[in-house]
Coordinates of C-alpha atoms and ligand atoms in Angstrom, one line a residue:
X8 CA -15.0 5.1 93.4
X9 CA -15.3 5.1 89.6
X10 CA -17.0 2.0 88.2
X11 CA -15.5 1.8 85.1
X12 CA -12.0 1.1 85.2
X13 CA -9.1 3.5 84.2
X14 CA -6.8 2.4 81.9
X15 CA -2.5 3.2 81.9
X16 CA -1.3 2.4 78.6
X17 CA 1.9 2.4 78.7
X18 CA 4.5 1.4 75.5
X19 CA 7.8 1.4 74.5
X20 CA 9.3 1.9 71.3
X21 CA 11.0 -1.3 70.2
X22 CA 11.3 -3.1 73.8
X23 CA 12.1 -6.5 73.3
X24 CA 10.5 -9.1 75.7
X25 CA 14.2 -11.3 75.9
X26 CA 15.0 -7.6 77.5
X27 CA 12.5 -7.7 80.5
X28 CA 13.6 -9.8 83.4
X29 CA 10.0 -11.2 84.3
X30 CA 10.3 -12.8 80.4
X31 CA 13.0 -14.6 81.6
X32 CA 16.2 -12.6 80.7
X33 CA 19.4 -12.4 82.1
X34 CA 20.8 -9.8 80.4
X35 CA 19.0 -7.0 82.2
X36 CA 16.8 -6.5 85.8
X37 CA 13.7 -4.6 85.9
X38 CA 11.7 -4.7 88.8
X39 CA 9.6 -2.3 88.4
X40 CA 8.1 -4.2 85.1
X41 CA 8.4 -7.5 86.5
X42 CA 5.9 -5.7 89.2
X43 CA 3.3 -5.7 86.7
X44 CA 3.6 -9.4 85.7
X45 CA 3.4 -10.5 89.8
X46 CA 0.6 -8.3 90.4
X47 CA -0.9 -9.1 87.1
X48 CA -0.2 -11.5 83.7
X49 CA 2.0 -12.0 81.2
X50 CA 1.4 -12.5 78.0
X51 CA 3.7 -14.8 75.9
X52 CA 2.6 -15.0 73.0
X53 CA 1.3 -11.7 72.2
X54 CA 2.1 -9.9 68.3
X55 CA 1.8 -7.5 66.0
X56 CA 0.5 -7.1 62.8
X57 CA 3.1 -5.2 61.3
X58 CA 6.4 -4.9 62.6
X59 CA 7.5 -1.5 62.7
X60 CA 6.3 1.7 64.7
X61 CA 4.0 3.4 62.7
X62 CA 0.9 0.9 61.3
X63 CA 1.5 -0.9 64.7
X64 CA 0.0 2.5 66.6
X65 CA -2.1 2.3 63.8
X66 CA -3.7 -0.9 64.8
X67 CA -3.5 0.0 68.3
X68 CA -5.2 2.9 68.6
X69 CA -8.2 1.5 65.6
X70 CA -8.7 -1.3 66.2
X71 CA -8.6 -3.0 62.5
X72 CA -5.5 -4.3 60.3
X73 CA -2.7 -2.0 58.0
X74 CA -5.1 -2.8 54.9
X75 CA -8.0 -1.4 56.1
X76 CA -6.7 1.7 58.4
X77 CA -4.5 2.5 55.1
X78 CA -1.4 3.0 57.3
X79 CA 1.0 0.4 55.6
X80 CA 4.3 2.1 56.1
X81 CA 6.8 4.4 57.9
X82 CA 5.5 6.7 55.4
X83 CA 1.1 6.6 55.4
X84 CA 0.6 9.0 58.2
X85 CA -3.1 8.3 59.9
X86 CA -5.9 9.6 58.5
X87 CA -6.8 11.6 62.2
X88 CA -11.0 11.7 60.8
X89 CA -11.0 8.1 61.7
X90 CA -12.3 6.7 64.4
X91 CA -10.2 5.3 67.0
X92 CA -10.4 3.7 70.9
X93 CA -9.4 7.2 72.4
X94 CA -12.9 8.8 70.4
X95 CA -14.8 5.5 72.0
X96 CA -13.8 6.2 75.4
X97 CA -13.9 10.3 75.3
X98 CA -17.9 9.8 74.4
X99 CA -18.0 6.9 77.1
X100 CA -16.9 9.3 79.8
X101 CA -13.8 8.7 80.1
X102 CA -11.0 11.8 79.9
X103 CA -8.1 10.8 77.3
X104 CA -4.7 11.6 77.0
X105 CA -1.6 10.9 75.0
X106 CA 1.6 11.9 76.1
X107 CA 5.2 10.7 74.1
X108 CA 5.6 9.0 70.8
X109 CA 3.2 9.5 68.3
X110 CA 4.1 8.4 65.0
X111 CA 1.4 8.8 62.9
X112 CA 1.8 12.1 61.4
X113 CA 2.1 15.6 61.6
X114 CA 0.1 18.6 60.8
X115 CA -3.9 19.2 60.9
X116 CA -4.9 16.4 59.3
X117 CA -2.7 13.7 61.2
X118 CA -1.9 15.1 64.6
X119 CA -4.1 13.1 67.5
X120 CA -7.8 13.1 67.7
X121 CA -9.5 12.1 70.5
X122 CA -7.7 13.0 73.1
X123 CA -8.6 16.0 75.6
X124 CA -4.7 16.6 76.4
X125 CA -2.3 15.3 73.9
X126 CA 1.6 16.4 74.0
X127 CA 3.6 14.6 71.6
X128 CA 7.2 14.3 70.1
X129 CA 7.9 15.5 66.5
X130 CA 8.2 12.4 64.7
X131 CA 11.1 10.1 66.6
X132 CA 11.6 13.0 69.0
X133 CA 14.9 13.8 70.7
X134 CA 16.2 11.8 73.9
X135 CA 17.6 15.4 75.8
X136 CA 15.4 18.8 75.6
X137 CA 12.6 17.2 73.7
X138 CA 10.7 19.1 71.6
X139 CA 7.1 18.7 71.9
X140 CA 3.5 19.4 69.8
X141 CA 1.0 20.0 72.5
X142 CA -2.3 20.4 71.6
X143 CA -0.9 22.0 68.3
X144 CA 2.0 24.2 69.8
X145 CA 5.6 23.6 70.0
X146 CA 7.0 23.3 73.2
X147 CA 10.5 22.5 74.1
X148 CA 10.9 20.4 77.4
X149 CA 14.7 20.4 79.4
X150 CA 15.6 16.8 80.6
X151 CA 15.7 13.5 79.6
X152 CA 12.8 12.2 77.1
X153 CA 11.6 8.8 79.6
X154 CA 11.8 11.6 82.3
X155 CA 9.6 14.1 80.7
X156 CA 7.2 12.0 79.2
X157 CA 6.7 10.4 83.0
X158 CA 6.8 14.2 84.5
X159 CA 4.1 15.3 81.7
X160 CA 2.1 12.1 82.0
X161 CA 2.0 12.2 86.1
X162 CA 1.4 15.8 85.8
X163 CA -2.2 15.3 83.8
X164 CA -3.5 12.8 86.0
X165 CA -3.1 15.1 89.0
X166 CA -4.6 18.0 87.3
X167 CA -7.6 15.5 86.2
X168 CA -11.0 15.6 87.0
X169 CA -11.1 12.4 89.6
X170 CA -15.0 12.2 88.9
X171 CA -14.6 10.6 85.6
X172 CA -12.6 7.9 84.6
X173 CA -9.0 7.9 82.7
X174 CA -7.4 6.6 79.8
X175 CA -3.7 7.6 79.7
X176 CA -1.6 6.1 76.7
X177 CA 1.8 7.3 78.0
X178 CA 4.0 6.1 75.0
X179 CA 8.2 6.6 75.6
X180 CA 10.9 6.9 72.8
X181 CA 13.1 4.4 74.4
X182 CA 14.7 2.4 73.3
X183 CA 14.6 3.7 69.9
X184 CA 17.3 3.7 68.2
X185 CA 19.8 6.0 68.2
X186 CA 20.2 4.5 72.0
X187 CA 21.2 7.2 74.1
X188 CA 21.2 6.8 77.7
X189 CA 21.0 9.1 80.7
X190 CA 23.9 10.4 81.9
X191 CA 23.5 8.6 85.3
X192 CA 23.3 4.9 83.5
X193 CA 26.3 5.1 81.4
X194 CA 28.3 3.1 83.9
X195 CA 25.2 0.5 83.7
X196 CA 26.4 -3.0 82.4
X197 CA 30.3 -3.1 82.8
X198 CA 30.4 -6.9 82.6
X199 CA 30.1 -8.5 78.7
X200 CA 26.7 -9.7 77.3
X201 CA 26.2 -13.6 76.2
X202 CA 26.5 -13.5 72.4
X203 CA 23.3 -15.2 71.3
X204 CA 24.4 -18.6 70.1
X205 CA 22.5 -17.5 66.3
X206 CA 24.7 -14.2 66.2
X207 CA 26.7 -15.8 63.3
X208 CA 24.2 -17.2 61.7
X209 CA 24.9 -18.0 57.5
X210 CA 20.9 -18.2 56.9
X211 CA 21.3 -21.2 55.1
X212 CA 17.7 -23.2 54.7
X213 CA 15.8 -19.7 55.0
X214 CA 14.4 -17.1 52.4
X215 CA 16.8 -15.4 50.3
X216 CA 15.3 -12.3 52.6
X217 CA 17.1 -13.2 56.0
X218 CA 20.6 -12.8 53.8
X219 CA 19.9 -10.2 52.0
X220 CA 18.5 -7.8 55.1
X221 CA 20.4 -4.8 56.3
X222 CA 20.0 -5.2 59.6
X223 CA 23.7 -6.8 60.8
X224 CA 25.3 -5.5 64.0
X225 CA 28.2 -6.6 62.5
X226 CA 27.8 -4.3 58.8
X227 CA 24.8 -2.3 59.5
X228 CA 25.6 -0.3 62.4
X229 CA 26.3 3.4 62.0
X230 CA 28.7 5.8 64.1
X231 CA 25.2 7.5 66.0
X232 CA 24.2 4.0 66.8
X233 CA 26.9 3.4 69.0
X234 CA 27.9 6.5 70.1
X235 CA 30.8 7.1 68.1
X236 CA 32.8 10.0 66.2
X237 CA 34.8 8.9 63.1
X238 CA 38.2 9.7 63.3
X239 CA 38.3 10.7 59.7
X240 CA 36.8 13.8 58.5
X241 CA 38.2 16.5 60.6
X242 CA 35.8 15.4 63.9
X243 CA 38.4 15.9 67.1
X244 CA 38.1 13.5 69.3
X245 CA 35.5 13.6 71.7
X246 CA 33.2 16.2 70.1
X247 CA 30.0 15.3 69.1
X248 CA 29.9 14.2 65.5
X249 CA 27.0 16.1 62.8
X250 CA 24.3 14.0 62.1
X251 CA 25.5 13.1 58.5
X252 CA 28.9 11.8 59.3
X253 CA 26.9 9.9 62.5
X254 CA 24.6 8.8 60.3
X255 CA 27.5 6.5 58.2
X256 CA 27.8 2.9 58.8
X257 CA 31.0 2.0 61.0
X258 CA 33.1 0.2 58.2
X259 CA 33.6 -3.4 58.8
X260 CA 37.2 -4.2 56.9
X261 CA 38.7 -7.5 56.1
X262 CA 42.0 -6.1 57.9
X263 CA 40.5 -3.9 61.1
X264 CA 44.1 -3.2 61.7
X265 CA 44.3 0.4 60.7
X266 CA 41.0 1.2 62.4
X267 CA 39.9 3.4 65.2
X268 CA 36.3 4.3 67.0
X269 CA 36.1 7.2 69.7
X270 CA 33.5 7.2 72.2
X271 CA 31.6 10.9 71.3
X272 CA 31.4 11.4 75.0
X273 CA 34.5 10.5 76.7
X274 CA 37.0 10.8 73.8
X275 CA 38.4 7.2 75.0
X276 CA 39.8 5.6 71.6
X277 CA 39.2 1.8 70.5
X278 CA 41.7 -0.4 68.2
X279 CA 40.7 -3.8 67.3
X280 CA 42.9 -7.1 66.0
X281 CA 40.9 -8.9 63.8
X282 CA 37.3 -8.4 63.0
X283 CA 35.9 -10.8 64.8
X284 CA 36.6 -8.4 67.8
X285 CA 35.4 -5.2 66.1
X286 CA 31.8 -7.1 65.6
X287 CA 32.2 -8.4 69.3
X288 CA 33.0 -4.7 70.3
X289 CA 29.5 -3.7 68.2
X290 CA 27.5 -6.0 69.9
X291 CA 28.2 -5.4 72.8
X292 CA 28.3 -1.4 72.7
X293 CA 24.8 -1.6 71.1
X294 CA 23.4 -4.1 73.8
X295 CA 25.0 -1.9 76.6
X296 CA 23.5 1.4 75.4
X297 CA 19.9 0.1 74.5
X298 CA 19.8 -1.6 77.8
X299 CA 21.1 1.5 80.0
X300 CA 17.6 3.5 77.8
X301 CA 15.5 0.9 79.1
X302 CA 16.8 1.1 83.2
X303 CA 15.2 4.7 82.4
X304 CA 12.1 3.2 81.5
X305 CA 11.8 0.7 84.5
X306 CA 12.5 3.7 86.4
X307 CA 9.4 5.6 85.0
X308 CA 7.1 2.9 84.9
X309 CA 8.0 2.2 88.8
X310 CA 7.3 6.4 89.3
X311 CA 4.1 5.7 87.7
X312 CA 2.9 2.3 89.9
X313 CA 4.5 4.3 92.9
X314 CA 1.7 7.3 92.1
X315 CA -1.6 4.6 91.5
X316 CA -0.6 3.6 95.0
X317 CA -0.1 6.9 96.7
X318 CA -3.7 8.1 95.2
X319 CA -5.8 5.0 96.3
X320 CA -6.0 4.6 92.5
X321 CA -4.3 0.6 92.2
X322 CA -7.1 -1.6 92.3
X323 CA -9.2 0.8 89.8
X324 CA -7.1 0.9 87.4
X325 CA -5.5 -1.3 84.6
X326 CA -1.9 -1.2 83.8
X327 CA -0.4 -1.9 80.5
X328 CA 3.2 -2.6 79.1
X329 CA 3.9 -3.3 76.0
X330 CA 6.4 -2.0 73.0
X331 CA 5.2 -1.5 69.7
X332 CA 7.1 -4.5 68.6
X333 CA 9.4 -6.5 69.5
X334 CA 13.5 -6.2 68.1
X335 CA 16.6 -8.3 67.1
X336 CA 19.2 -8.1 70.1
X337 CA 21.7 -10.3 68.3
X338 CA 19.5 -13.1 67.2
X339 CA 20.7 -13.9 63.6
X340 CA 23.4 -11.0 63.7
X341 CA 20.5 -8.6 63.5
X342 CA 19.0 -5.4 65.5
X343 CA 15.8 -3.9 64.1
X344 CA 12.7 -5.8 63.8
X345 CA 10.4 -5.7 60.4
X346 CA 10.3 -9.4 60.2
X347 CA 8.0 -11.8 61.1
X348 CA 10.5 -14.1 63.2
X349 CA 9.9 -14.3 66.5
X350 CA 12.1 -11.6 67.9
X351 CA 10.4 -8.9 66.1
X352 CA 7.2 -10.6 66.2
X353 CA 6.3 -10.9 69.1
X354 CA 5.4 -7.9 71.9
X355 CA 6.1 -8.0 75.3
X356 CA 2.1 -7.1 77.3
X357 CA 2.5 -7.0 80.8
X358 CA -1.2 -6.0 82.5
X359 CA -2.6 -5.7 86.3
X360 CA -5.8 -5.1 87.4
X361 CA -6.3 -6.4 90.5
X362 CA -10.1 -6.6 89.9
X363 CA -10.0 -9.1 86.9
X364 CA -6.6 -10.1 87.1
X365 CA -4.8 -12.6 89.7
X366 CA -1.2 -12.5 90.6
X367 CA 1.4 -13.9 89.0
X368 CA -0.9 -15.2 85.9
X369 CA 0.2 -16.2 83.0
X370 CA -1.4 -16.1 79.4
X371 CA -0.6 -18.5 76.8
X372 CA -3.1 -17.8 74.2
X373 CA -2.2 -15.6 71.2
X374 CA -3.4 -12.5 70.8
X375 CA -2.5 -9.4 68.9
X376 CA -2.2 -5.4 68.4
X377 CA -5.3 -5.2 66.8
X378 CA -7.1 -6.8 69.9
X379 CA -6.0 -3.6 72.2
X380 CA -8.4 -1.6 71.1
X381 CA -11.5 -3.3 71.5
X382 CA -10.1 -5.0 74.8
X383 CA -9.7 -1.2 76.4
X384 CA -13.9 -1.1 75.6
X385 CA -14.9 -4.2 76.9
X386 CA -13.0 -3.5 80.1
X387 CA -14.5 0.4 80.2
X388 CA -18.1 -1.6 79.5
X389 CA -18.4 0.3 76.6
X390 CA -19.5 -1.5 72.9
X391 CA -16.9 -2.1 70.4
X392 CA -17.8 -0.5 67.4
X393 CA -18.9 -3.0 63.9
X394 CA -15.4 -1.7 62.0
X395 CA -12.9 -3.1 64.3
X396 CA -11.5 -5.9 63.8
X397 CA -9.8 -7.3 66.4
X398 CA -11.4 -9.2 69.6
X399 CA -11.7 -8.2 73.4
X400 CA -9.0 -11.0 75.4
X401 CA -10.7 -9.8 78.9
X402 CA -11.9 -13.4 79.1
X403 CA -8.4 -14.5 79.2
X404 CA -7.4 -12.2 81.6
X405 CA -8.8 -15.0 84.6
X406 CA -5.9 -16.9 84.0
X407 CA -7.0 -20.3 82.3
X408 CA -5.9 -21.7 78.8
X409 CA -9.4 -21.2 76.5
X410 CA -9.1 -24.2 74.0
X411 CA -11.7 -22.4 72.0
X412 CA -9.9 -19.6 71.8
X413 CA -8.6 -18.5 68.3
X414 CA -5.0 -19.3 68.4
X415 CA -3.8 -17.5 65.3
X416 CA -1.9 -14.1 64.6
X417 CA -1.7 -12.5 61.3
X418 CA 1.6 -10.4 60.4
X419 CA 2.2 -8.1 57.1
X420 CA 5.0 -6.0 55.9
X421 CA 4.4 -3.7 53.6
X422 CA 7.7 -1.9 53.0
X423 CA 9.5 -4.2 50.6
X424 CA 13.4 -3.3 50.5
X425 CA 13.3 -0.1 52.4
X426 CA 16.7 2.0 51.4
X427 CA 18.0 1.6 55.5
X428 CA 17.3 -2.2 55.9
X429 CA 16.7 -4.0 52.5
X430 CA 13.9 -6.3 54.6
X431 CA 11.6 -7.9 52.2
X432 CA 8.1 -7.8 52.5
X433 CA 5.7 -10.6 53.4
X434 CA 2.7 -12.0 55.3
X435 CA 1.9 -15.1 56.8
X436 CA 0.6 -16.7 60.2
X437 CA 1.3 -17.9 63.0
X438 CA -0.7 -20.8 65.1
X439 CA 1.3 -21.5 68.8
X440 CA 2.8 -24.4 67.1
X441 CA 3.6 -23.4 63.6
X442 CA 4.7 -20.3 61.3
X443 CA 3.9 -20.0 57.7
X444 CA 5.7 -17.2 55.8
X445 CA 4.9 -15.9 52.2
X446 CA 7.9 -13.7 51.1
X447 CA 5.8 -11.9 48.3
X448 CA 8.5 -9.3 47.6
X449 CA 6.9 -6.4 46.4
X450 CA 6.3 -2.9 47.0
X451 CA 2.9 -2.1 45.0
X452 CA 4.1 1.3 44.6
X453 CA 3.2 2.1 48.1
X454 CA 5.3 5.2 49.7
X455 CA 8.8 4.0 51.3
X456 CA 9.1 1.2 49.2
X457 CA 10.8 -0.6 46.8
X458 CA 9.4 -2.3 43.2
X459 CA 10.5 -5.9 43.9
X460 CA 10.1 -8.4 41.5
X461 CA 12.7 -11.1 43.4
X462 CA 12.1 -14.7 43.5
X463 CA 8.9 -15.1 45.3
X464 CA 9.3 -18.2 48.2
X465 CA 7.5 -19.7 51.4
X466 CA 8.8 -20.6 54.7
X467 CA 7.4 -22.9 57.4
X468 CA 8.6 -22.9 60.8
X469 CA 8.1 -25.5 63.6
X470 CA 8.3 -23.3 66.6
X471 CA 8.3 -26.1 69.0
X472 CA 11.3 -28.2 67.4
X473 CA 13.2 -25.1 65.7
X474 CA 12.0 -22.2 68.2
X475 CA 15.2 -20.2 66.6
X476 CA 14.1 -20.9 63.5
X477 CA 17.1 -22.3 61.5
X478 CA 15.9 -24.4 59.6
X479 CA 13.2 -23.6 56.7
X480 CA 10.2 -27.5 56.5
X481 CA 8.3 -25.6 53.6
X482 CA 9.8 -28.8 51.2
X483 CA 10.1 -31.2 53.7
X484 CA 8.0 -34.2 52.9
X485 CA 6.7 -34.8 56.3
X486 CA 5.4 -31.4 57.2
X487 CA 3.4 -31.9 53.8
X488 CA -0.2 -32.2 56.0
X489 CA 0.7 -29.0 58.2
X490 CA 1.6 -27.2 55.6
X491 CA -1.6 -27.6 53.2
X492 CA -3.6 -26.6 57.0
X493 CA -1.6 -23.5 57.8
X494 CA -2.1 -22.5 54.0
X495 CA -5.6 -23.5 54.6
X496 CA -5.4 -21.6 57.8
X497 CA -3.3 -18.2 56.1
X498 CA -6.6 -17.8 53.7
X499 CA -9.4 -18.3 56.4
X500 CA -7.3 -15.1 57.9
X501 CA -7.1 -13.5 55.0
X502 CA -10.9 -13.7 53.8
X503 CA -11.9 -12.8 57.6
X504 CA -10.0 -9.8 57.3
X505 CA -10.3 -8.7 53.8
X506 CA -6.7 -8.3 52.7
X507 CA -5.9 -9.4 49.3
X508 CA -4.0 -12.4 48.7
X509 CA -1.0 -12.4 46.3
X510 CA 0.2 -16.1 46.5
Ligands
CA627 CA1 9.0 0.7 67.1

C-alpha cells in the first residue's frame, strides 16, 4: 500500500450546506453525502474568500487570496504559469487529474496546468451531451453532465498507475444554475417546500446593498431558470425556448391575472391569482429543480465511495465534498450567492479518511478556501510552498476544538454591481461569534464591474443573537467594544495578507 494518502476532491458548483441532509436539512436526503460526514467530519463553519465560482477555484487550487493570485472576478481567467497544489503534488509523486468544471479560463495560457489528465467543460458547460476540452481537444460526451463527469473521473482512476498515489479533483456543474435535472428526477419533490421564514424580507436595518441586489426569486428569475417558455413571442407551447427569450426575466406584475408560464417540457400551462402565488410558484419551481440536480450528485458521489470500497482503496484515501460556495435558497428572497451573509458564505466540507479521521466528528473551528491547498500537502507529507497563504487544518481533523486556533475568515468581492445581480462589493471578517462588513462599493476598474461611487457603509452582525442576520449593531451603543476589536481584528487580516484597505 501507498504511504502517502490519495486524495478525492470532489466539489459542486453552488451546493448549499442547508441542502445536504447530514447539515441538518429537511428539504432534501442525501445519503450518500451524509456517508462522508459518519465515516468522517463535518465542517461547520468552513468559507470562502470570494463568493462566486471563479477566484474561489482560484484560491483552491493556489493556495493564496483573490489579490494576490490576480483572479478577482468572473472575468480574470488564471494565470496557468502559476504555481498551484496540483504542480506540488505531480513533483511529489503523486498522478493528478481534473475532470468537470474548470472555470478559470480558456485557451493556452489558462487551460489547467499540472495535471497529467485533465478533461474539462467549456466555461459553465452543458448539463446533456457536454462538450469537453481534454488535454486541449474538443470532445463531445452523450449523457447527463453529473453522469459523465463520474464515468470520466472513475474511468482514470482505473486506468491509473496503482504504484503511485492520486489526486483526483472531480468538480460537477450541478447545481449551477440554469437547474436542469435528469430526466429520471423530474418527478423528485412533489410535496411543497417550507418557505424560509426571511423569504419576504424588507431589508430594513441592513446595507443599502441587500435592497438594491438582483438576486429575488420573486423579480430576478428568468424563463431558463425555471424551465419555462414564454407564451409570447411566437414560442408554441412546449418547445424549447432560444436562449435569448429564456434568458428574460419572468415578469412579476402588480395584476398576474393575465399571465401564463408553460413548463418547456411537458407543455402543462400555469395561471396564477394574485402575486403572492406567482412568487410562491417561483420558489418553489426553483427549489424543486435545483434539488432534483443535486439527487444526481449524491448519486455520483455514492458511485464514487461504492468504487474506493470495491478496490481496497477506503482507508488510503481522503474524501472531499465541498461546493465552491455556498447559495441563497430563499433566505432574504434571494438565490445566487456573492455576498458575505452566511448562506453564500459559508461551504459545505464534508472529509473521511479513516486514518486521521474518526466517525461521525465534527469541526467547529473556521477555516477557509485558501487552506485547501496547503492542507492536500500536509496530508501527502509534502512542504507547503513560502507563497501560499492559507494553513494546513489536518490538526483539526482529530476531532477536538483547538482554542488556539485562528478563528477568523476573510471574505472579498470584487465585482461591484455586476449587470445580472447588481451585488455590491465589500470585504470584511468573520470571527465564530461576530461579522463585520465594509460595503466599499467600488469597482476599481477591474473587468466585469461597475464604477460605484454609492454611499459607502459598515455592517456588524451578531451571529449568535441574529444568526439570520436581520438586524444591522454597527451604531448600536453597546456593541461599541466589539466593534473597535473586529475593526481591530479586519486590519490584522488585512496586513497579514497584503490586501489594501479602502476604509
Ligand atoms: Ca459557483
Amino acid at each position: 500500500m501507498n504511504k502517502q494518502p490519495n486524495i478525492v476532491f470532489i466539489m459542486a458548483d453552488d451546493h448549499a450546506s442547508k441542502a445536504i441532509s447530514c447539515y441538518g436539512a429537511k428539504i432534501n436526503h442525501t445519503p450518500n453525502l451524509d456517508r462522508i460526514a459518519t465515516e468522517g467530519m463535518r465542517f461547520d463553519h468552513c468559507y470562502v474568500t470570494n463568493s462566486i465560482c471563479t477566484p474561489s477555484r482560484a484560491a483552491i487550487l493556489t493556495g493564496t487570496y483573490n489579490h494576490v493570485n490576480s483572479v478577482t472576478t468572473l472575468e480574470t481567467p488564471i494565470n496557468n504559469r502559476l504555481p498551484n497544489v496540483a504542480k506540488h503534488l505531480q513533483t511529489g509523486g503523486y498522478q493528478t487529474a481534473i475532470v468537470g468544471k474548470w472555470h478559470l479560463g480558456e485557451g493556452e495560457k489558462h487551460e489547467p496546468t499540472g495535471f497529467d489528465y485533465w478533461s474539462v467543460l467549456p466555461g459553465q458547460g452543458e448539463y446533456f451531451d457536454p462538450i469537453f476540452i481534454e488535454m486541449g481537444e474538443e470532445i463531445e460526451e452523450v449523457g447527463y453532465a453529473t453522469d459523465v463527469i463520474t464515468d470520466k473521473s472513475l474511468k482514470w482512476l482505473d486506468e491509473r498507475d496503482e504504484e503511485n498515489p492520486f489526486f483526483l479533483m472531480c468538480h460537477h456543474k450541478a447545481p449551477h444554475r440554469e437547474w436542469e435535472p435528469h430526466p429520471k428526477n423530474r418527478h423528485l419533490y412533489q410535496d411543497d417546500i417550507k418557505i424560509p421564514d426571511t423569504f419576504d424580507d424588507d431589508y430594513k436595518n441592513r446595507a443599502k446593498a441587500a435592497i438594491d441586489a438582483k438576486m429575488r426569486i420573486k423579480d430576478d428569475m428568468t424563463y431558463a431558470d425555471l424551465g419555462l417558455v414564454q407564451p409570447e413571442g411566437g414560442q408554441d407551447i412546449g418547445e424549447r425556448a432560444t436562449l435569448k427569450s429564456t434568458r428574460r426575466k419572468i415578469p412579476n406584475p402588480k395584476d398576474v391575472s393575465g399571465l401564463k408560464l408553460i413548463d418547456k417540457d411537458s407543455g402543462e400551462v400555469y395561471r396564477f391569482n394574485n402575486r403572492e402565488e406567482l412568487s410562491h410558484f417561483k420558489y418553489q419551481r426553483y427549489l424543486k429543480r435545483y434539488l432534483r440536480t443535486i439527487a444526481s450528485i449524491d448519486e455520483s458521489v455514492g458511485r464514487v465511495l461504492d468504487y474506493l470500497d470495491e478496490n481496497n482503496l477506503a482507508q488510503n484515501t481522503v474524501v472531499i465534498y465541498t461546493s465552491d460556495q455556498g447559495f441563497f435558497l430563499g433566505e432574504h428572497g434571494w438565490f445566487d450567492k456573492r455576498f458575505m451573509y452566511e448562506e453564500s458564505f459559508q461551504m459545505p466540507f464534508l472529509i473521511r479518511y479513516p486514518k486521521e479521521v474518526s466517525s461521525n466528528a465534527i469541526c467547529s473551528n473556521i477555516v477557509c478556501n485558501v487552506d485547501f491547498a496547503a492542507t492536500f500537502l500536509d496530508l501527502a507529507g509534502l512542504k507547503t510552498p513560502s507563497y501560499m497563504q492559507g494553513r494546513s487544518f489536518r490538526t483539526l481533523l482529530n476531532g477536538a476544538e483547538r482554542k488556539d486556533w485562528p478563528d477568523v475568515a476573510y471574505h472579498r468581492y470584487w465585482m461591484h454591481r455586476d449587470p445580472d445581480h447588481n451585488a455590491y462589493s465589500h470585504y470584511g471578517i468573520r470571527t465564530k461569534r461576530y461579522k463585520l462588513i465594509y460595503w466599499y462599493n467600488d469597482g476599481f476598474g477591474l473587468p466585469g464591474t461597475n464604477h460605484g461611487g454609492e454611499n459607502r457603509e459598515w455592517e456588524l452582525f451578531d451571529c449568535e443573537e441574529d444568526p439570520l442576520e436581520l438586524f444591522n449593531v454597527y451604531s448600536n451603543s453597546s456593541y461599541q467594544f466589539v466593534l473597535e476589536e473586529m475593526v481591530t481584528l479586519l486590519d490584522e487580516k488585512m496586513a497579514e495578507i497584503g490586501d489594501v484597505p479602502a476604509h
